[in-house]
Coordinates of C-alpha atoms and ligand atoms in Angstrom, one line a residue:
M136 CA 3.0 44.1 -11.1
Q137 CA 1.3 43.3 -7.8
E138 CA -0.9 40.8 -9.6
F139 CA 1.8 38.1 -9.0
Y140 CA 2.3 38.8 -5.3
N141 CA 1.9 35.9 -3.0
E142 CA 4.4 34.2 -0.5
T143 CA 5.9 31.9 -3.1
F144 CA 6.4 34.6 -5.7
L145 CA 7.9 37.0 -3.2
N146 CA 10.3 34.3 -2.1
A147 CA 11.4 33.7 -5.7
Q148 CA 11.9 37.5 -6.1
K149 CA 13.9 37.7 -2.8
Q150 CA 16.3 35.0 -4.1
L151 CA 16.8 36.8 -7.3
D152 CA 17.3 40.2 -5.5
H153 CA 19.9 38.5 -3.3
V154 CA 22.0 37.2 -6.1
A155 CA 21.5 40.3 -8.2
Q156 CA 23.1 42.3 -5.5
L157 CA 26.0 39.9 -5.0
M158 CA 26.6 39.8 -8.8
N159 CA 26.2 43.5 -9.2
L160 CA 23.7 42.7 -11.9
D161 CA 22.8 45.3 -14.5
A162 CA 19.8 47.2 -12.9
G163 CA 17.7 47.1 -16.1
V164 CA 18.2 43.4 -16.6
H165 CA 17.4 42.8 -12.9
E166 CA 14.2 44.7 -13.2
R167 CA 13.1 42.8 -16.3
L168 CA 13.9 39.4 -14.6
R169 CA 11.8 40.2 -11.5
Y170 CA 8.5 39.7 -13.4
P171 CA 7.1 37.1 -15.9
R172 CA 7.1 38.2 -19.5
K173 CA 3.5 36.9 -20.1
A174 CA 0.7 35.5 -18.1
L175 CA -2.7 34.1 -19.0
I176 CA -5.6 33.4 -16.7
V177 CA -8.4 31.3 -18.2
S178 CA -11.7 29.9 -17.2
V179 CA -11.9 26.2 -17.8
P180 CA -15.5 25.0 -17.8
I181 CA -16.2 21.3 -18.0
K182 CA -19.2 19.0 -17.6
L183 CA -18.8 16.9 -14.4
D184 CA -19.8 13.2 -14.5
N185 CA -23.0 14.1 -12.5
G186 CA -24.1 16.4 -15.4
Q187 CA -23.4 19.7 -13.7
T188 CA -21.1 22.3 -15.2
K189 CA -18.2 23.6 -13.2
V190 CA -15.7 26.4 -14.0
F191 CA -12.0 26.0 -12.9
S192 CA -9.3 28.7 -12.9
G193 CA -6.3 27.9 -15.2
Y194 CA -3.0 29.7 -15.6
R195 CA 0.0 29.7 -17.9
V196 CA 2.9 32.0 -17.2
Q197 CA 6.0 32.5 -19.3
H198 CA 8.8 34.0 -17.3
D199 CA 11.6 34.6 -19.9
Q200 CA 12.3 33.8 -23.5
T201 CA 15.8 35.1 -24.0
L202 CA 17.5 31.8 -24.6
G203 CA 14.7 30.0 -26.5
P204 CA 11.1 28.8 -26.2
T205 CA 9.7 28.5 -22.7
K206 CA 9.4 25.2 -20.8
G207 CA 7.7 24.1 -17.7
G208 CA 5.2 21.7 -16.1
I209 CA 1.4 21.8 -15.7
R210 CA 0.1 21.3 -12.2
F211 CA -3.4 20.3 -11.1
H212 CA -3.8 21.1 -7.4
H213 CA -6.1 23.0 -5.1
E214 CA -3.4 25.5 -4.1
V215 CA -2.6 26.6 -7.7
N216 CA -2.8 30.4 -8.1
L217 CA -1.2 33.0 -10.3
G218 CA 1.6 33.9 -7.8
E219 CA 2.6 30.3 -7.3
V220 CA 2.7 29.6 -11.1
A221 CA 4.7 32.8 -11.7
A222 CA 7.3 31.8 -9.0
L223 CA 7.6 28.3 -10.5
S224 CA 8.1 29.8 -14.0
M225 CA 10.9 32.0 -12.7
W226 CA 12.7 29.0 -11.1
M227 CA 12.4 27.2 -14.4
T228 CA 14.3 30.0 -16.1
W229 CA 17.2 29.6 -13.7
K230 CA 17.1 25.8 -13.9
C231 CA 17.2 25.7 -17.7
A232 CA 20.0 28.2 -17.8
L233 CA 22.0 26.3 -15.1
L234 CA 21.7 23.1 -17.1
N235 CA 22.6 25.0 -20.3
L236 CA 19.4 24.1 -22.0
P237 CA 18.1 26.5 -24.8
Y238 CA 14.9 27.4 -23.0
G239 CA 13.3 30.0 -20.8
G240 CA 11.0 29.2 -17.9
A241 CA 7.3 28.7 -17.8
K242 CA 4.7 27.0 -15.7
G243 CA 1.0 26.3 -15.8
G244 CA -1.8 24.9 -13.7
V245 CA -5.4 24.5 -12.9
C246 CA -6.9 25.0 -9.4
C247 CA -8.8 21.8 -8.7
F248 CA -9.0 18.8 -6.4
P249 CA -7.7 16.1 -8.7
E250 CA -8.1 13.3 -6.0
E251 CA -11.9 13.9 -6.2
M252 CA -12.1 13.8 -10.0
S253 CA -12.7 10.9 -12.3
V254 CA -10.3 10.1 -15.2
N255 CA -13.0 11.3 -17.6
E256 CA -13.3 14.6 -15.8
M257 CA -9.5 15.0 -15.7
E258 CA -9.4 14.4 -19.5
R259 CA -12.1 17.0 -20.1
L260 CA -10.2 19.4 -17.9
A261 CA -6.9 18.8 -19.6
R262 CA -8.4 19.2 -23.1
R263 CA -10.4 22.4 -22.3
Y264 CA -7.4 23.9 -20.5
T265 CA -5.2 23.2 -23.5
T266 CA -7.8 24.8 -25.8
E267 CA -7.8 27.9 -23.7
I268 CA -4.0 28.3 -23.6
L269 CA -3.5 27.1 -27.2
S270 CA -2.3 30.5 -28.5
M271 CA 0.5 30.5 -26.0
I272 CA 2.0 27.0 -26.5
G273 CA 3.7 25.2 -29.4
P274 CA 7.0 23.4 -30.1
E275 CA 8.7 26.7 -31.0
K276 CA 7.0 28.8 -28.3
D277 CA 6.3 27.1 -25.0
I278 CA 6.4 23.3 -24.3
P279 CA 4.5 22.0 -21.2
A280 CA 5.4 18.9 -19.2
P281 CA 4.0 17.0 -16.2
D282 CA 4.0 18.3 -12.7
M283 CA 2.0 17.5 -9.5
Y284 CA -1.1 15.4 -10.3
T285 CA -0.5 15.4 -14.0
N286 CA 1.3 12.6 -15.8
E287 CA 2.0 11.0 -19.2
N288 CA -1.7 10.5 -19.9
T289 CA -2.4 14.2 -19.3
M290 CA 0.4 14.9 -21.8
A291 CA -1.1 12.6 -24.4
W292 CA -4.4 14.4 -24.1
I293 CA -2.7 17.8 -24.5
M294 CA -0.7 16.6 -27.5
D295 CA -3.9 15.2 -29.1
T296 CA -6.0 18.4 -28.4
Y297 CA -3.2 20.6 -29.8
S298 CA -2.7 18.3 -32.8
N299 CA -6.4 18.3 -33.6
F300 CA -6.4 22.1 -33.8
I301 CA -3.3 22.2 -36.0
G302 CA -4.4 19.4 -38.3
Y303 CA -1.5 17.0 -37.9
A304 CA 0.4 15.2 -35.1
V305 CA 2.7 17.7 -33.2
P306 CA 4.5 15.5 -30.6
G307 CA 6.9 18.3 -29.8
V308 CA 4.2 20.5 -28.2
V309 CA 4.6 18.7 -24.8
T310 CA 7.2 16.4 -23.2
G311 CA 6.7 13.6 -20.6
K312 CA 4.4 11.9 -23.1
P313 CA 4.0 8.1 -23.4
V314 CA 6.8 6.6 -25.5
S315 CA 4.3 5.4 -28.1
V316 CA 3.2 8.9 -29.0
G317 CA 6.7 10.4 -29.2
G318 CA 7.9 10.3 -25.6
S319 CA 11.4 9.6 -24.6
L320 CA 12.7 6.5 -22.9
G321 CA 14.0 7.4 -19.5
R322 CA 11.7 10.6 -19.1
K323 CA 9.4 9.1 -16.5
E324 CA 12.3 8.3 -14.1
A325 CA 14.5 11.3 -15.0
T326 CA 13.7 13.7 -12.2
G327 CA 14.1 11.1 -9.4
R328 CA 17.2 9.6 -11.1
G329 CA 18.7 13.1 -11.2
V330 CA 17.8 13.8 -7.5
A331 CA 19.5 10.6 -6.4
H332 CA 22.5 11.3 -8.6
T333 CA 23.1 14.7 -7.0
V334 CA 22.8 13.2 -3.6
K335 CA 25.4 10.6 -4.6
L336 CA 27.7 13.4 -5.7
A337 CA 27.1 15.3 -2.5
L338 CA 28.0 12.2 -0.4
E339 CA 31.2 11.8 -2.4
K340 CA 32.1 15.4 -1.6
L341 CA 31.1 15.4 2.1
Q342 CA 32.5 12.0 3.2
L343 CA 30.1 11.7 6.1
G344 CA 32.0 8.7 7.4
T345 CA 29.1 6.2 7.3
D346 CA 28.8 3.2 5.1
E347 CA 25.0 3.3 5.0
P348 CA 23.7 6.9 5.1
T349 CA 20.0 7.3 6.0
A350 CA 17.3 9.2 4.1
A351 CA 13.7 10.4 4.6
I352 CA 11.5 11.4 1.7
Q353 CA 8.4 13.6 1.8
G354 CA 6.1 12.9 -1.1
F355 CA 6.0 9.6 -2.9
G356 CA 4.7 10.5 -6.4
N357 CA 6.8 10.5 -9.5
V358 CA 9.8 12.4 -8.0
G359 CA 9.7 10.9 -4.4
S360 CA 9.3 7.3 -5.4
I361 CA 11.9 7.2 -8.1
T362 CA 14.3 9.1 -5.8
A363 CA 13.7 6.4 -3.2
K364 CA 14.3 3.7 -5.8
Y365 CA 17.7 5.1 -6.9
L366 CA 18.9 6.1 -3.4
H367 CA 18.2 2.5 -2.4
Q368 CA 20.3 1.3 -5.3
H369 CA 23.1 3.7 -4.3
G370 CA 23.2 2.0 -0.9
V371 CA 21.3 4.6 1.0
K372 CA 18.9 3.3 3.8
V373 CA 15.5 5.0 3.3
V374 CA 14.0 5.0 6.7
A375 CA 10.9 7.2 6.2
V376 CA 8.5 8.1 3.4
S377 CA 5.2 9.9 3.2
D378 CA 2.4 11.0 0.8
V379 CA -0.7 13.1 1.2
Q380 CA -2.4 10.4 3.2
G381 CA 0.4 9.8 5.8
G382 CA 3.9 8.4 6.3
L383 CA 5.9 5.4 7.4
Y384 CA 9.0 5.1 9.6
S385 CA 11.3 2.2 10.2
P386 CA 14.8 2.8 11.6
K387 CA 15.8 -0.6 10.1
G388 CA 15.1 0.8 6.6
L389 CA 12.2 0.3 4.2
D390 CA 12.1 -2.5 1.6
I391 CA 11.9 0.0 -1.3
P392 CA 11.4 -2.5 -4.2
R393 CA 8.4 -4.0 -2.3
L394 CA 7.1 -0.6 -1.3
L395 CA 7.1 0.5 -4.9
S396 CA 4.9 -2.4 -6.0
Y397 CA 2.7 -1.9 -2.9
V398 CA 2.2 1.8 -3.9
A399 CA 1.6 0.8 -7.6
D400 CA -1.3 -1.4 -6.4
R401 CA -2.8 0.7 -3.5
G402 CA -1.9 4.3 -4.6
T403 CA -0.5 5.2 -1.1
V404 CA 2.4 4.2 1.2
V405 CA -0.1 4.0 4.1
G406 CA -0.5 0.5 5.5
F407 CA 2.7 -1.0 4.1
D408 CA 4.1 -3.7 6.4
D409 CA 2.1 -2.3 9.3
L410 CA 5.0 0.0 10.0
D411 CA 4.9 2.9 12.5
A412 CA 3.0 5.9 11.1
I413 CA 4.7 9.3 10.9
E414 CA 3.2 12.6 10.2
N415 CA 4.3 14.8 7.2
R416 CA 5.4 17.4 9.6
E417 CA 7.6 15.0 11.7
I418 CA 9.2 13.3 8.7
L419 CA 11.1 16.6 8.0
E420 CA 12.5 16.7 11.5
L421 CA 13.9 13.1 11.6
E422 CA 17.6 12.5 12.5
V423 CA 18.7 11.4 9.0
D424 CA 21.7 12.1 6.8
I425 CA 19.6 13.0 3.8
L426 CA 16.2 14.7 3.6
V427 CA 14.3 14.9 0.3
P428 CA 11.2 17.1 0.3
A429 CA 9.4 15.9 -2.9
A430 CA 5.9 17.3 -2.6
L431 CA 4.9 20.9 -1.9
A432 CA 6.6 24.3 -1.7
N433 CA 7.2 26.2 1.6
V434 CA 7.3 23.1 3.9
I435 CA 10.5 24.3 5.6
T436 CA 10.0 27.7 7.1
E437 CA 11.5 29.8 9.9
H438 CA 9.2 27.9 12.3
N439 CA 10.6 24.4 11.8
A440 CA 14.1 25.0 10.2
S441 CA 15.9 25.0 13.6
R442 CA 14.5 21.4 14.1
I443 CA 15.8 20.0 10.8
K444 CA 18.6 17.6 11.5
C445 CA 19.7 16.3 8.1
K446 CA 23.2 16.9 6.7
I447 CA 22.1 16.9 3.0
L448 CA 18.8 18.4 1.9
A449 CA 18.0 17.6 -1.7
E450 CA 15.1 19.7 -3.0
G451 CA 13.0 17.2 -5.1
A452 CA 10.1 19.6 -4.9
N453 CA 10.3 23.2 -6.2
G454 CA 10.7 25.8 -3.5
P455 CA 10.3 23.6 -0.3
V456 CA 12.6 26.0 1.7
T457 CA 11.7 29.6 2.3
P458 CA 14.5 32.2 2.3
E459 CA 14.2 32.7 6.1
A460 CA 14.6 28.9 6.6
D461 CA 17.4 28.8 4.1
K462 CA 19.5 31.2 6.3
I463 CA 18.8 29.0 9.4
L464 CA 19.8 25.8 7.6
Q465 CA 23.0 27.4 6.2
D466 CA 24.0 28.5 9.7
K467 CA 23.5 24.9 10.8
G468 CA 25.8 23.8 8.0
V469 CA 23.2 21.8 6.0
F470 CA 24.4 21.0 2.5
I471 CA 21.4 22.1 0.4
I472 CA 21.1 20.9 -3.2
P473 CA 18.7 23.5 -4.5
G474 CA 15.7 22.5 -6.6
I475 CA 17.0 24.2 -9.7
L476 CA 19.9 21.6 -9.6
A477 CA 18.5 18.6 -7.7
N478 CA 15.2 18.2 -9.7
A479 CA 16.6 19.4 -13.1
G480 CA 16.7 15.8 -14.4
G481 CA 13.1 16.1 -15.6
V482 CA 13.6 19.1 -17.8
V483 CA 16.9 17.7 -19.1
V484 CA 15.2 14.6 -20.4
S485 CA 12.2 16.7 -21.5
Y486 CA 14.8 18.6 -23.6
F487 CA 16.1 15.3 -25.1
E488 CA 12.5 14.3 -25.8
W489 CA 11.8 17.6 -27.7
V490 CA 15.0 17.2 -29.7
Q491 CA 14.1 13.6 -30.6
D492 CA 10.5 14.7 -31.6
I493 CA 11.9 17.5 -33.8
Q494 CA 14.4 15.2 -35.5
H495 CA 12.1 12.2 -35.6
L496 CA 15.1 10.2 -34.5
F497 CA 14.9 8.3 -31.2
W498 CA 17.6 7.3 -28.8
S499 CA 18.1 4.2 -26.6
E500 CA 17.4 4.4 -22.9
E501 CA 21.2 4.0 -22.2
Q502 CA 22.0 7.0 -24.4
V503 CA 19.3 9.1 -22.6
N504 CA 20.5 8.1 -19.1
E505 CA 24.2 8.6 -20.0
K506 CA 23.6 12.1 -21.3
L507 CA 21.4 12.9 -18.3
I508 CA 24.0 11.8 -15.8
Y509 CA 26.7 13.8 -17.7
L510 CA 24.7 17.1 -17.7
M511 CA 23.6 16.7 -14.0
G512 CA 27.2 15.9 -13.0
R513 CA 28.6 18.9 -15.0
A514 CA 26.0 21.3 -13.4
F515 CA 26.7 19.9 -9.9
E516 CA 30.4 20.4 -10.3
E517 CA 29.9 24.0 -11.6
V518 CA 27.7 24.8 -8.6
Y519 CA 30.2 23.2 -6.2
Q520 CA 33.2 25.1 -7.7
T521 CA 31.3 28.4 -7.8
S522 CA 30.2 28.0 -4.2
T523 CA 33.7 27.3 -3.1
A524 CA 35.3 30.1 -5.2
K525 CA 32.8 32.8 -4.3
K526 CA 32.3 31.5 -0.7
V527 CA 28.5 31.4 -1.1
D528 CA 25.9 28.6 -0.4
N529 CA 24.9 26.2 -3.2
R530 CA 21.6 27.9 -3.9
T531 CA 23.3 31.3 -4.4
A532 CA 26.0 29.7 -6.5
A533 CA 23.4 27.8 -8.7
M534 CA 21.4 31.0 -9.2
M535 CA 24.5 33.1 -9.9
I536 CA 25.3 30.7 -12.8
G537 CA 21.7 30.6 -14.1
V538 CA 20.9 34.2 -13.7
G539 CA 24.3 35.2 -15.1
R540 CA 23.7 33.2 -18.3
V541 CA 20.3 34.7 -18.9
A542 CA 21.5 38.2 -18.0
S543 CA 24.5 38.1 -20.4
A544 CA 22.2 36.9 -23.2
K545 CA 19.7 39.7 -22.4
L546 CA 22.5 42.3 -22.5
L547 CA 23.7 41.1 -25.8
R548 CA 20.2 41.0 -27.3
G549 CA 19.4 44.5 -25.9
L550 CA 16.0 45.9 -25.0
Y551 CA 13.5 46.0 -27.9
P552 CA 12.6 48.5 -29.4
Ligands
LIG2055 P1 3.1 13.7 -8.1 O1 1.7 14.3 -8.3 O2 3.6 12.6 -8.9 O3 3.3 13.4 -6.6 C1 3.1 14.2 -5.5 C2 3.3 13.5 -4.2 O4 3.2 14.4 -3.1 C3 2.2 12.4 -4.0 O5 2.8 11.3 -3.3 C4 1.3 13.1 -3.0 O6 0.5 12.2 -2.2 C5 2.3 13.9 -2.2 N1 1.6 15.0 -1.5 C6 0.7 15.9 -1.9 N2 0.4 16.8 -0.9 C7 1.1 16.4 0.1 C8 1.3 16.9 1.4 N3 0.5 17.9 1.8 N4 2.2 16.3 2.3 C9 2.9 15.3 1.8 N5 2.8 14.8 0.6 C10 2.0 15.3 -0.2 O7 4.1 15.0 -8.3 P2 5.6 15.0 -8.7 O8 5.7 15.1 -10.2 O9 6.3 13.9 -8.0 O10 6.0 16.4 -8.1 C11 6.4 16.6 -6.8 C12 7.3 17.9 -6.7 O11 8.4 17.8 -7.5 C13 6.6 19.2 -7.1 O12 7.0 20.2 -6.3 C14 7.0 19.4 -8.5 O13 7.0 20.7 -8.9 C15 8.5 18.9 -8.4 N6 9.1 18.5 -9.7 C16 8.5 17.5 -10.5 C17 9.1 17.2 -11.7 C18 8.6 16.1 -12.5 O14 9.2 15.8 -13.5 N7 7.5 15.5 -12.3 C19 10.3 17.8 -12.1 C20 10.8 18.8 -11.2 C21 10.2 19.1 -10.0

């Protein structure tokens, strides 16, 4: 199964091997969980606006289907490859199980430079990619959602393409859609709302002894910007933010509501209020109470972990901390809220969206948010209690719960044939 091997996939496997040993996991189940169940690599040819034809590489990986259909985002990014998508699909399995959702994990992506593509090119890419992976997806099989550089427009194109093949509207084939085509109220904000809520719960547990904790956020897209909005509302002083173009730092704290409208107009945080610039590398090492990496994987490694100074690290991104860095941060006493918990709000409300689509019965935003906060709070408490009882770090505790649920279902179902 060396096809999947790259740094991110090997990190995901290492995390699984670590908890498997601690839990004394059944060896056969462990072996099955180390690899995705199914993976598809497709060529995605499209006509560019200049008339030329270009072929992109697309992937869809389903890690596990024990508890239900698979679920996971679609990413358009130049670093997308089979190993990364496979690792992300594995984390989705643990995340869904931790939150008690009836899903397994999946992920997909296309290797491309979305910043350099027009909206029309993105639409052609999304539609042709959907066509190529059509046999793998469906409301009862595998339900994609947005991830980096994809959004609700992308989901509307995927839903439309799939529905055209089937012959009638199938809103349940994707989540994170616009509300007018079967999306859920509250979905767009769900991941960031969930990240901010887990930080709030961590602050209550840790009692840092400050009235106005400080935060730095790397990445200011869907997850980073909404996390900033809700941290600000919870009384946290957000002192630094960044995106792919650069970052801002102000020890007095950023005016988040004004920054959000600035970014909505300009598409970047750069240039806001003529504040001091800060590099993406530096933002991670600031002296703040809360650090939220909300962009790429593997940004905190054994090379910079010893310089990380935060007390709480909430993983808005998937896989921002390597296993080697994890150990260094634990030794420093950093309270890590692992991605499979911190950023699970997105898949929780995606689940609500899918349930609403299947029932053709839609909920109010208050109902969605209330249920989201309830599920996030329950999972946070389970992780906290497990970590205390088993004397393990939060990531290990979260994975023990997630892996444990999938493993016991696998043992009950047995191995076919
Ligand atoms: P997005 O495309 O909306 O935003 C990505 C942000 O990261 C942008 O601000 C971009 O400028 C910034 N960025 C890109 N490259 C960067 C770099 N090298 N340095 C600093 N910033 C950089 O994506 P998103 O949906 O916010 O996803 C961000 C992360 O959160 C990803 O790891 C994703 O897997 C994870 N996540 C997203 C969701 C969701 O619902 N969207 C759910 C769970 C986890």
